[in-house]
mmCIF file of C-alpha atoms in Angstrom:
data_model
loop_
_atom_site.group_PDB
_atom_site.id
_atom_site.type_symbol
_atom_site.label_atom_id
_atom_site.label_comp_id
_atom_site.label_asym_id
_atom_site.label_seq_id
_atom_site.Cartn_x
_atom_site.Cartn_y
_atom_site.Cartn_z
ATOM 1 C CA GLY A 1 -28.146 179.645 178.368
ATOM 2 C CA ALA A 2 -26.263 178.313 181.410
ATOM 3 C CA VAL A 3 -28.952 178.878 184.002
ATOM 4 C CA VAL A 4 -28.700 177.533 187.534
ATOM 5 C CA SER A 5 -31.719 177.533 189.817
ATOM 6 C CA GLN A 6 -32.097 176.958 193.541
ATOM 7 C CA HIS A 7 -35.082 175.890 195.560
ATOM 8 C CA PRO A 8 -36.320 177.206 197.836
ATOM 9 C CA SER A 9 -35.244 180.839 197.531
ATOM 10 C CA TRP A 10 -35.790 181.261 201.255
ATOM 11 C CA VAL A 11 -36.673 178.948 204.121
ATOM 12 C CA ILE A 12 -37.332 179.309 207.826
ATOM 13 C CA CYS A 13 -36.947 176.263 210.027
ATOM 14 C CA LYS A 14 -36.890 175.492 213.721
ATOM 15 C CA SER A 15 -33.719 174.694 215.581
ATOM 16 C CA GLY A 16 -32.944 170.980 215.520
ATOM 17 C CA THR A 17 -34.702 170.227 212.252
ATOM 18 C CA SER A 18 -33.096 169.476 208.891
ATOM 19 C CA VAL A 19 -33.574 171.416 205.701
ATOM 20 C CA LYS A 20 -32.764 170.482 202.118
ATOM 21 C CA ILE A 21 -31.746 172.943 199.413
ATOM 22 C CA GLU A 22 -31.806 171.958 195.750
ATOM 23 C CA CYS A 23 -29.535 173.235 193.007
ATOM 24 C CA ARG A 24 -30.378 172.513 189.380
ATOM 25 C CA SER A 25 -28.631 173.231 186.116
ATOM 26 C CA LEU A 26 -31.512 173.952 183.746
ATOM 27 C CA ASP A 27 -29.941 173.877 180.305
ATOM 28 C CA PHE A 28 -26.655 172.067 180.672
ATOM 29 C CA GLN A 29 -25.176 169.036 182.370
ATOM 30 C CA ALA A 30 -23.170 169.931 185.436
ATOM 31 C CA THR A 31 -20.295 167.538 185.993
ATOM 32 C CA THR A 32 -19.196 169.552 189.011
ATOM 33 C CA MET A 33 -21.223 171.586 191.470
ATOM 34 C CA PHE A 34 -20.065 173.828 194.265
ATOM 35 C CA TRP A 35 -21.733 175.010 197.457
ATOM 36 C CA TYR A 36 -20.937 178.338 199.090
ATOM 37 C CA ARG A 37 -22.129 180.031 202.254
ATOM 38 C CA GLN A 38 -22.274 183.763 202.844
ATOM 39 C CA PHE A 39 -22.858 185.509 206.153
ATOM 40 C CA PRO A 40 -24.063 189.133 206.235
ATOM 41 C CA LYS A 41 -21.495 191.653 205.033
ATOM 42 C CA GLN A 42 -19.007 188.887 204.300
ATOM 43 C CA SER A 43 -17.716 187.263 201.159
ATOM 44 C CA LEU A 44 -18.750 183.885 199.807
ATOM 45 C CA MET A 45 -17.024 180.948 201.462
ATOM 46 C CA LEU A 46 -16.626 177.699 199.543
ATOM 47 C CA MET A 47 -18.053 174.787 201.523
ATOM 48 C CA ALA A 48 -17.660 171.819 199.222
ATOM 49 C CA THR A 49 -17.198 170.542 195.700
ATOM 50 C CA SER A 50 -19.224 167.673 194.337
ATOM 51 C CA ASN A 51 -18.781 165.616 191.213
ATOM 52 C CA GLU A 52 -21.689 163.663 189.811
ATOM 53 C CA GLY A 53 -21.804 160.167 191.207
ATOM 54 C CA SER A 54 -19.041 160.581 193.755
ATOM 55 C CA LYS A 55 -18.667 161.860 197.284
ATOM 56 C CA ALA A 56 -18.297 165.562 197.889
ATOM 57 C CA THR A 57 -14.983 167.101 198.858
ATOM 58 C CA TYR A 58 -15.374 169.453 201.801
ATOM 59 C CA GLU A 59 -13.246 172.485 202.547
ATOM 60 C CA GLN A 60 -11.313 172.603 205.791
ATOM 61 C CA GLY A 61 -13.518 173.415 208.740
ATOM 62 C CA VAL A 62 -16.791 172.385 207.107
ATOM 63 C CA GLU A 63 -18.534 169.526 208.900
ATOM 64 C CA LYS A 64 -19.432 166.860 206.356
ATOM 65 C CA ASP A 65 -21.875 165.149 208.707
ATOM 66 C CA LYS A 66 -23.757 168.391 209.219
ATOM 67 C CA PHE A 67 -23.844 169.552 205.614
ATOM 68 C CA LEU A 68 -24.819 166.538 203.528
ATOM 69 C CA ILE A 69 -24.273 166.946 199.809
ATOM 70 C CA ASN A 70 -25.699 164.669 197.164
ATOM 71 C CA HIS A 71 -24.982 165.006 193.437
ATOM 72 C CA ALA A 72 -26.925 162.068 192.082
ATOM 73 C CA SER A 73 -27.502 163.378 188.575
ATOM 74 C CA LEU A 74 -25.881 165.719 186.097
ATOM 75 C CA THR A 75 -28.518 168.363 186.703
ATOM 76 C CA LEU A 76 -29.210 168.180 190.423
ATOM 77 C CA SER A 77 -27.244 168.605 193.623
ATOM 78 C CA THR A 78 -28.741 168.889 197.084
ATOM 79 C CA LEU A 79 -27.402 170.338 200.314
ATOM 80 C CA THR A 80 -29.028 169.150 203.527
ATOM 81 C CA VAL A 81 -28.334 171.089 206.683
ATOM 82 C CA THR A 82 -28.889 168.568 209.453
ATOM 83 C CA SER A 83 -29.936 169.521 212.981
ATOM 84 C CA ALA A 84 -29.884 173.179 212.043
ATOM 85 C CA HIS A 85 -29.088 175.793 214.656
ATOM 86 C CA PRO A 86 -29.382 179.589 214.558
ATOM 87 C CA GLU A 87 -25.676 179.919 213.709
ATOM 88 C CA ASP A 88 -26.397 178.024 210.463
ATOM 89 C CA SER A 89 -28.595 180.892 209.325
ATOM 90 C CA SER A 90 -26.924 182.140 206.183
ATOM 91 C CA PHE A 91 -27.197 182.676 202.437
ATOM 92 C CA TYR A 92 -26.363 179.417 200.618
ATOM 93 C CA ILE A 93 -25.314 179.658 196.978
ATOM 94 C CA CYS A 94 -24.562 176.871 194.538
ATOM 95 C CA SER A 95 -22.707 176.985 191.271
ATOM 96 C CA ALA A 96 -22.239 174.513 188.463
ATOM 97 C CA ARG A 97 -19.635 173.743 185.844
ATOM 98 C CA ASN A 98 -20.307 171.834 182.635
ATOM 99 C CA GLY A 99 -16.872 170.412 182.053
ATOM 100 C CA GLY A 100 -15.521 173.658 180.744
ATOM 101 C CA HIS A 101 -13.942 176.211 182.996
ATOM 102 C CA GLU A 102 -16.927 178.507 183.368
ATOM 103 C CA GLN A 103 -18.865 178.392 186.612
ATOM 104 C CA TYR A 104 -22.479 179.523 186.702
ATOM 105 C CA PHE A 105 -24.063 180.616 189.957
ATOM 106 C CA GLY A 106 -27.548 180.119 191.314
ATOM 107 C CA PRO A 107 -29.602 182.911 192.875
ATOM 108 C CA GLY A 108 -29.038 181.706 196.428
ATOM 109 C CA THR A 109 -31.187 180.368 199.263
ATOM 110 C CA ARG A 110 -31.616 182.318 202.455
ATOM 111 C CA LEU A 111 -31.893 180.038 205.480
ATOM 112 C CA THR A 112 -33.160 181.337 208.788
ATOM 113 C CA VAL A 113 -33.111 179.004 211.783
ATOM 114 C CA THR A 114 -35.280 180.083 214.705
ATOM 115 C CA ASP B 1 -6.521 182.237 200.388
ATOM 116 C CA ALA B 2 -7.499 184.911 197.907
ATOM 117 C CA LYS B 3 -4.676 185.810 195.562
ATOM 118 C CA THR B 4 -5.890 189.328 194.847
ATOM 119 C CA THR B 5 -5.998 192.710 196.535
ATOM 120 C CA GLN B 6 -8.822 195.149 195.873
ATOM 121 C CA PRO B 7 -9.907 198.429 197.461
ATOM 122 C CA THR B 8 -12.640 197.941 200.014
ATOM 123 C CA SER B 9 -15.010 200.444 198.434
ATOM 124 C CA MET B 10 -15.277 202.972 195.633
ATOM 125 C CA ASP B 11 -17.736 205.625 194.516
ATOM 126 C CA CYS B 12 -18.523 206.565 190.930
ATOM 127 C CA ALA B 13 -20.926 209.113 189.492
ATOM 128 C CA GLU B 14 -23.718 207.786 187.344
ATOM 129 C CA GLY B 15 -22.872 207.994 183.649
ATOM 130 C CA ARG B 16 -19.140 208.078 184.245
ATOM 131 C CA ALA B 17 -16.714 205.225 183.712
ATOM 132 C CA ALA B 18 -16.049 203.088 186.779
ATOM 133 C CA ASN B 19 -12.482 201.813 186.971
ATOM 134 C CA LEU B 20 -11.944 199.042 189.485
ATOM 135 C CA PRO B 21 -8.330 198.045 190.180
ATOM 136 C CA CYS B 22 -7.031 194.650 191.245
ATOM 137 C CA ASN B 23 -3.546 193.561 192.237
ATOM 138 C CA HIS B 24 -2.492 189.969 191.637
ATOM 139 C CA SER B 25 1.280 190.087 191.879
ATOM 140 C CA THR B 26 1.681 186.318 192.431
ATOM 141 C CA ILE B 27 -0.355 185.242 189.413
ATOM 142 C CA SER B 28 0.959 182.151 187.636
ATOM 143 C CA GLY B 29 1.352 181.761 183.904
ATOM 144 C CA ASN B 30 -1.655 179.452 183.570
ATOM 145 C CA GLU B 31 -3.992 181.542 185.718
ATOM 146 C CA TYR B 32 -6.731 183.719 184.326
ATOM 147 C CA VAL B 33 -8.158 186.925 185.781
ATOM 148 C CA TYR B 34 -11.899 186.705 186.311
ATOM 149 C CA TRP B 35 -14.355 189.350 187.433
ATOM 150 C CA TYR B 36 -17.706 188.631 189.031
ATOM 151 C CA ARG B 37 -20.140 190.934 190.747
ATOM 152 C CA GLN B 38 -22.792 190.352 193.368
ATOM 153 C CA ILE B 39 -25.787 192.589 193.651
ATOM 154 C CA HIS B 40 -27.313 192.578 197.111
ATOM 155 C CA SER B 41 -28.938 189.249 198.053
ATOM 156 C CA GLN B 42 -28.303 187.669 194.656
ATOM 157 C CA GLY B 43 -25.881 185.076 193.350
ATOM 158 C CA PRO B 44 -22.634 186.222 191.731
ATOM 159 C CA GLN B 45 -22.798 187.260 188.097
ATOM 160 C CA TYR B 46 -19.954 186.621 185.656
ATOM 161 C CA ILE B 47 -18.613 189.771 184.011
ATOM 162 C CA ILE B 48 -15.460 189.030 182.050
ATOM 163 C CA HIS B 49 -12.183 187.143 182.118
ATOM 164 C CA GLY B 50 -8.798 187.298 180.433
ATOM 165 C CA LEU B 51 -5.379 185.707 180.358
ATOM 166 C CA LYS B 52 -3.006 188.391 179.108
ATOM 167 C CA ASN B 53 -4.743 190.354 176.379
ATOM 168 C CA ASN B 54 -7.246 193.095 177.055
ATOM 169 C CA GLU B 55 -10.822 191.925 176.702
ATOM 170 C CA THR B 56 -14.129 193.665 176.035
ATOM 171 C CA ASN B 57 -17.700 192.459 176.054
ATOM 172 C CA GLU B 58 -21.116 194.038 176.300
ATOM 173 C CA MET B 59 -20.760 194.585 180.031
ATOM 174 C CA ALA B 60 -17.208 195.747 180.574
ATOM 175 C CA SER B 61 -13.589 195.955 179.513
ATOM 176 C CA LEU B 62 -10.684 194.241 181.217
ATOM 177 C CA ILE B 63 -7.242 195.792 181.033
ATOM 178 C CA ILE B 64 -4.365 193.546 182.143
ATOM 179 C CA THR B 65 -0.898 195.007 182.586
ATOM 180 C CA GLU B 66 1.907 193.570 180.515
ATOM 181 C CA ASP B 67 3.506 191.892 183.536
ATOM 182 C CA ARG B 68 0.045 190.555 184.500
ATOM 183 C CA LYS B 69 0.501 191.675 188.087
ATOM 184 C CA SER B 70 -2.525 193.931 188.046
ATOM 185 C CA SER B 71 -5.681 194.588 186.108
ATOM 186 C CA THR B 72 -8.534 197.070 185.853
ATOM 187 C CA LEU B 73 -12.186 196.398 185.215
ATOM 188 C CA ILE B 74 -13.878 199.233 183.382
ATOM 189 C CA LEU B 75 -17.634 199.782 183.338
ATOM 190 C CA PRO B 76 -17.852 202.413 180.592
ATOM 191 C CA HIS B 77 -21.076 204.170 181.567
ATOM 192 C CA ALA B 78 -22.033 203.262 185.117
ATOM 193 C CA THR B 79 -25.699 203.161 186.084
ATOM 194 C CA LEU B 80 -27.361 202.810 189.471
ATOM 195 C CA ARG B 81 -27.911 199.134 188.677
ATOM 196 C CA ASP B 82 -24.146 198.633 188.671
ATOM 197 C CA THR B 83 -24.042 199.167 192.441
ATOM 198 C CA ALA B 84 -22.654 195.852 193.699
ATOM 199 C CA VAL B 85 -19.647 194.094 195.193
ATOM 200 C CA TYR B 86 -17.096 193.346 192.493
ATOM 201 C CA TYR B 87 -14.773 190.377 192.898
ATOM 202 C CA CYS B 88 -11.474 189.976 191.085
ATOM 203 C CA ILE B 89 -10.438 186.322 191.065
ATOM 204 C CA VAL B 90 -7.313 184.619 189.808
ATOM 205 C CA ARG B 91 -7.583 180.952 188.928
ATOM 206 C CA ALA B 92 -6.446 178.297 186.514
ATOM 207 C CA ARG B 93 -9.103 176.953 184.148
ATOM 208 C CA ASP B 94 -10.199 173.994 186.221
ATOM 209 C CA ASP B 95 -9.691 175.491 189.659
ATOM 210 C CA LYS B 96 -12.571 176.205 191.997
ATOM 211 C CA ILE B 97 -13.476 179.852 192.536
ATOM 212 C CA ILE B 98 -12.283 181.321 195.820
ATOM 213 C CA PHE B 99 -13.726 184.732 196.614
ATOM 214 C CA GLY B 100 -11.828 187.511 198.349
ATOM 215 C CA LYS B 101 -13.471 190.498 199.972
ATOM 216 C CA GLY B 102 -14.101 192.375 196.753
ATOM 217 C CA THR B 103 -14.764 196.069 196.131
ATOM 218 C CA ARG B 104 -18.098 197.578 197.105
ATOM 219 C CA LEU B 105 -18.939 199.955 194.263
ATOM 220 C CA HIS B 106 -21.462 202.712 194.929
ATOM 221 C CA ILE B 107 -22.884 204.492 191.914
ATOM 222 C CA LEU B 108 -23.960 207.960 192.920
ATOM 223 C CA PRO B 109 -26.922 209.673 191.202
#
């Protein structure tokens, strides 16, 4: 149990376009979802926390207008990278919590902006 | 900021026990010690967690010192598939997970 999926697993987009990444909890209801970003050879950096039905809380230094997060249901959160640029190329990972204190991580989405 | 200190990297021979240390000298009474690992290009995988007692599951054992200022993750019989970055994380139950730099564990054939 406690499976989190992400779609797509990898995406290539052109500079200036927007790309949406989906995060789904497959067998539980996720009251809280988290989005992380990881650059090569670095650790995961928390970008934002989202609770179902409310606005996301962004970590310091993360542009909320660039990284749009929607958590419209208890099983789905989306991250939209708007006007993507090559420096946004990264590994994006979501995780979900079901009201308990365990956090379950998705497999990640690799974004490459050309 | 991460509340833990871990060695940057470690090597372990295949079949031997891998002992990964973690210092968390500022841990609070309500904070747990969690261990996750990340195999290359995958999402983090939960390993084990504990509050003050030693814990064991099918993957690993967690030894927490009596003063709770440090802990050791033990993989009893390391295999090549255990090569990964191991993260020791200290957090209260409802806190978000903040990752430090972790320990890069190399299992040597």
